[in-house]
Every structure is written in structure tokens, then in C-alpha cells.
């Protein structure tokens, strides 16, 4: 088989598993989001700040992916909600099979919200559906405003861009208006929320987005 044929077979198999996961999430009314960014944009920090803002009895769980280490799971567990690390051992993205395996002993009927932090990478994760209701791309102001143009696939497929680390804007030559324009060139109408995980700016808007998007998903099935 050629390399392309093998890749297509892997992606088709992933699509089948992701469709099963999506059906299970819908059946149990679990709103699942898949956070994607370069390493270091602040996915884990955003999830830490999100969990801190949720009520103690929120029915939320987190799966966090990295090539090695349990560091992110250890950070996220401090909030007291169920968290599992998926270490891929070299693979540059999460796939649907990894999610299915990680969920094997988590009853979906006990969850309303499943937050997935993908492996830090703007390329490969965009090709692997995890059964999520929404992909969210995180871009931080230290990465350059041209990234939506350089890595269009993930910006095209994400419903929302979280523009993080806005507290650093006084110190970096990052043009917010240009970054927003570039994101919308690739994905017209894309939602954008500016956040800082250190000052807390934009975090209420982000948590509000999660809440209202979840309600819409549950109502519309
Ligand atoms: N100044 C600033 N630093 C941040 C912010 N969000 C995350 N960081 C820092 O950026 C680094 C990478 O964050 P992390 O959450 O591990 O990113 P991840 O690799 O995308 O999960 C850490 O040192 C964070 O403390 C932010 O909004 N502002
Ligand atoms: Mg992380």
C-alpha cells in the first residue's frame, strides 16, 4: 500500500471511532471540546482557570494529552475534578481510539462537560476528529499574528479562537487587529475571545461561551 493509502485508512478508521464517540456524547448530553494550540500557548493554564471558576458540583472532567509526562494532569487535578493524562509516547496528536480507551472507566452519564487538551501542535491534531462538539484553537500573543495564515486548517476547523496572554501585549510587537483579521480571512465569522490566564481578563467571557455553547448543543442534540 502507498503511504497515502495507509494514511487514508488510518483517518477513515479514526472517523468511524469519532462518529461512535460523538453519538455517545450526544446520547448522554456531554458537551465535549477539543483544545488545540502550539506548545506553551496556555491550554493547561486556561483549563486550570476554567476549573477554578466552575461550581464544586460541576459534572466536568478533563483529558490532557502530551508526548511525555503527567505534568499537566498533576496541575489540573488540583481543582478536584476527574483528570486523566494521555501520554502518546511520540505521536503528535490525540486520536479517537485514545479518547475511547481513556473513557472506558468513566461513566458518561455522570458528565455534562468533557474538556480535552490536545498535544501541543497546530498541524496534526486538526486531522483527527475526537468526536468533540467543537474544536477551539488557542493562539498566544508571543506566537506572531501570521499563524492563522500559516496553519489555516486548524483555524478553519475551530469555532473559536482564544487569543491568550494579552497581559503581555505591552511587551511584544503583536498586532491584535491583524491577528483577528488573519483568523477571519481563513474562517469568516470565527468567534474570538481575548484572555489572560494571569490577570483573568476575558475568562468570564470564555466560561460564558462554554456554558451557552453547551446549552445550545444540548437543545439542538
Ligand atoms: N503571561 C502569561 N503567561 C501565561 C498565560 N497563560 C499561560 N501562561 C504561561 O505560559 C506557559 C505555558 O502555559 P501552559 O498552560 O503550560 O501551555 P500549554 O503548553 O498550551 O498547555 C506557562 O509558563 C504559563 O504560566 C497568560 O495568559 N499570560
Ligand atoms: Mg499543556
XYZ file of C-alpha atoms in Angstrom, residues 64-70 85-95 98-99 101 117-121 125 130:
28
model
C -4.990 16.032 28.676
C -2.557 14.830 26.030
C 1.203 15.139 25.869
C 4.018 13.135 24.333
C 5.578 12.516 27.743
C 4.991 13.360 31.455
C 1.958 13.610 33.736
C -3.310 12.212 31.300
C -2.920 10.559 27.913
C 0.779 10.166 27.106
C 1.171 9.361 23.426
C 4.832 8.275 23.615
C 5.737 10.204 20.451
C 2.516 10.645 18.500
C 1.947 14.324 17.755
C -1.851 14.318 18.249
C -4.640 12.576 20.147
C -6.864 10.199 18.189
C -7.030 7.106 22.732
C -10.150 9.001 23.867
C -9.718 3.995 25.882
C -6.393 19.287 25.833
C -4.682 18.013 22.697
C -0.919 17.510 22.231
C 0.765 20.875 21.556
C 0.827 21.112 17.754
C -4.458 17.463 15.657
C -12.170 13.127 18.570
